[in-house]
mmCIF file of C-alpha atoms in Angstrom:
data_model
loop_
_atom_site.group_PDB
_atom_site.id
_atom_site.type_symbol
_atom_site.label_atom_id
_atom_site.label_comp_id
_atom_site.label_asym_id
_atom_site.label_seq_id
_atom_site.Cartn_x
_atom_site.Cartn_y
_atom_site.Cartn_z
ATOM 1 C CA MET A 1 0.013 0.047 -0.157
ATOM 2 C CA ASP A 2 1.386 3.333 -0.822
ATOM 3 C CA GLU A 3 1.680 5.847 1.856
ATOM 4 C CA PRO A 4 0.091 9.149 1.479
ATOM 5 C CA SER A 5 2.592 12.341 0.847
ATOM 6 C CA GLU A 6 0.588 14.690 3.123
ATOM 7 C CA ILE A 7 -2.252 14.926 5.059
ATOM 8 C CA THR A 8 -4.627 17.927 4.867
ATOM 9 C CA MET A 9 -6.593 19.496 7.724
ATOM 10 C CA ARG A 10 -9.493 21.826 7.483
ATOM 11 C CA PRO A 11 -10.659 23.489 10.568
ATOM 12 C CA ILE A 12 -14.345 22.895 11.671
ATOM 13 C CA GLY A 13 -14.037 25.240 14.654
ATOM 14 C CA VAL A 14 -12.117 26.971 17.154
ATOM 15 C CA VAL A 15 -11.089 26.437 20.934
ATOM 16 C CA ARG A 16 -11.543 29.424 23.055
ATOM 17 C CA ASN A 17 -10.742 30.257 26.555
ATOM 18 C CA ALA A 18 -9.781 33.360 28.758
ATOM 19 C CA GLU A 19 -6.143 32.370 28.852
ATOM 20 C CA HIS A 20 -3.708 34.705 27.225
ATOM 21 C CA ASP A 21 -0.300 33.557 28.636
ATOM 22 C CA ILE A 22 0.914 31.376 26.078
ATOM 23 C CA ALA A 23 4.014 30.349 28.070
ATOM 24 C CA LEU A 24 1.389 28.904 30.831
ATOM 25 C CA TRP A 25 2.897 25.432 31.707
ATOM 26 C CA ASP A 26 -0.129 23.881 33.512
ATOM 27 C CA TRP A 27 -3.127 24.082 31.232
ATOM 28 C CA SER A 28 -5.012 21.251 33.323
ATOM 29 C CA ARG A 29 -7.043 24.028 35.129
ATOM 30 C CA VAL A 30 -8.018 26.312 32.139
ATOM 31 C CA GLU A 31 -11.497 25.591 30.919
ATOM 32 C CA SER A 32 -11.978 25.891 27.205
ATOM 33 C CA ARG A 33 -14.730 25.387 24.790
ATOM 34 C CA ILE A 34 -15.240 24.252 21.350
ATOM 35 C CA GLU A 35 -16.965 26.642 18.866
ATOM 36 C CA LEU A 36 -18.095 24.643 15.954
ATOM 37 C CA ARG A 37 -18.738 26.373 12.577
ATOM 38 C CA PRO A 38 -22.533 26.162 11.796
ATOM 39 C CA GLU A 39 -21.763 25.044 7.933
ATOM 40 C CA ASP A 40 -20.302 21.808 9.375
ATOM 41 C CA GLY A 41 -23.333 20.851 11.606
ATOM 42 C CA GLU A 42 -24.612 18.111 9.378
ATOM 43 C CA ARG A 43 -21.275 16.451 9.318
ATOM 44 C CA LEU A 44 -21.309 16.305 13.297
ATOM 45 C CA LEU A 45 -24.797 14.642 13.511
ATOM 46 C CA GLY A 46 -24.956 11.777 16.202
ATOM 47 C CA LEU A 47 -21.564 13.155 18.014
ATOM 48 C CA ASP A 48 -23.640 13.838 21.091
ATOM 49 C CA GLY A 49 -24.172 10.316 21.434
ATOM 50 C CA TYR A 50 -20.627 9.638 22.371
ATOM 51 C CA SER A 51 -19.181 10.180 25.700
ATOM 52 C CA HIS A 52 -15.835 11.113 24.418
ATOM 53 C CA VAL A 53 -14.164 12.516 21.206
ATOM 54 C CA ILE A 54 -10.576 13.040 20.034
ATOM 55 C CA VAL A 55 -9.831 16.701 19.253
ATOM 56 C CA VAL A 56 -6.911 17.281 16.915
ATOM 57 C CA GLY A 57 -5.800 20.768 17.395
ATOM 58 C CA TRP A 58 -3.196 23.093 15.749
ATOM 59 C CA MET A 59 -2.128 26.412 17.814
ATOM 60 C CA ASP A 60 -2.314 28.683 15.061
ATOM 61 C CA GLN A 61 -1.509 31.824 17.178
ATOM 62 C CA PHE A 62 1.666 30.202 18.689
ATOM 63 C CA PRO A 63 4.637 32.522 17.748
ATOM 64 C CA GLN A 64 6.738 31.149 15.027
ATOM 65 C CA GLU A 65 9.912 31.164 17.034
ATOM 66 C CA TYR A 66 8.519 28.329 19.217
ATOM 67 C CA ARG A 67 7.141 26.339 16.108
ATOM 68 C CA ASP A 68 10.518 26.267 14.678
ATOM 69 C CA ARG A 69 12.198 24.695 17.802
ATOM 70 C CA PRO A 70 13.738 21.295 17.019
ATOM 71 C CA SER A 71 12.399 19.996 20.353
ATOM 72 C CA ALA A 72 10.466 21.125 23.497
ATOM 73 C CA TYR A 73 10.855 20.171 27.083
ATOM 74 C CA PRO A 74 8.052 19.537 29.770
ATOM 75 C CA ALA A 75 7.925 22.615 32.155
ATOM 76 C CA GLY A 76 11.130 23.797 30.783
ATOM 77 C CA ASP A 77 13.091 20.883 31.766
ATOM 78 C CA SER A 78 15.874 20.445 29.399
ATOM 79 C CA SER A 79 17.678 17.658 31.187
ATOM 80 C CA ARG A 80 15.646 14.875 28.801
#
């Protein structure tokens, strides 16, 4: 089987919260909401019948200098 050369994703919504500090290390207490695009409503019919969903996201407002790093370390721990 041939492997695909690329994967293309199209957004169906945005994730919003009140946090503006992109350097925040502990996001576990940040409550966010997913706002779905109305035009994608039919594609999501029946989603409410599931207990969990997997959300794939891209931090589009993350500064380019962070995206270009070859690696990142949890909580700034560079010993790993």
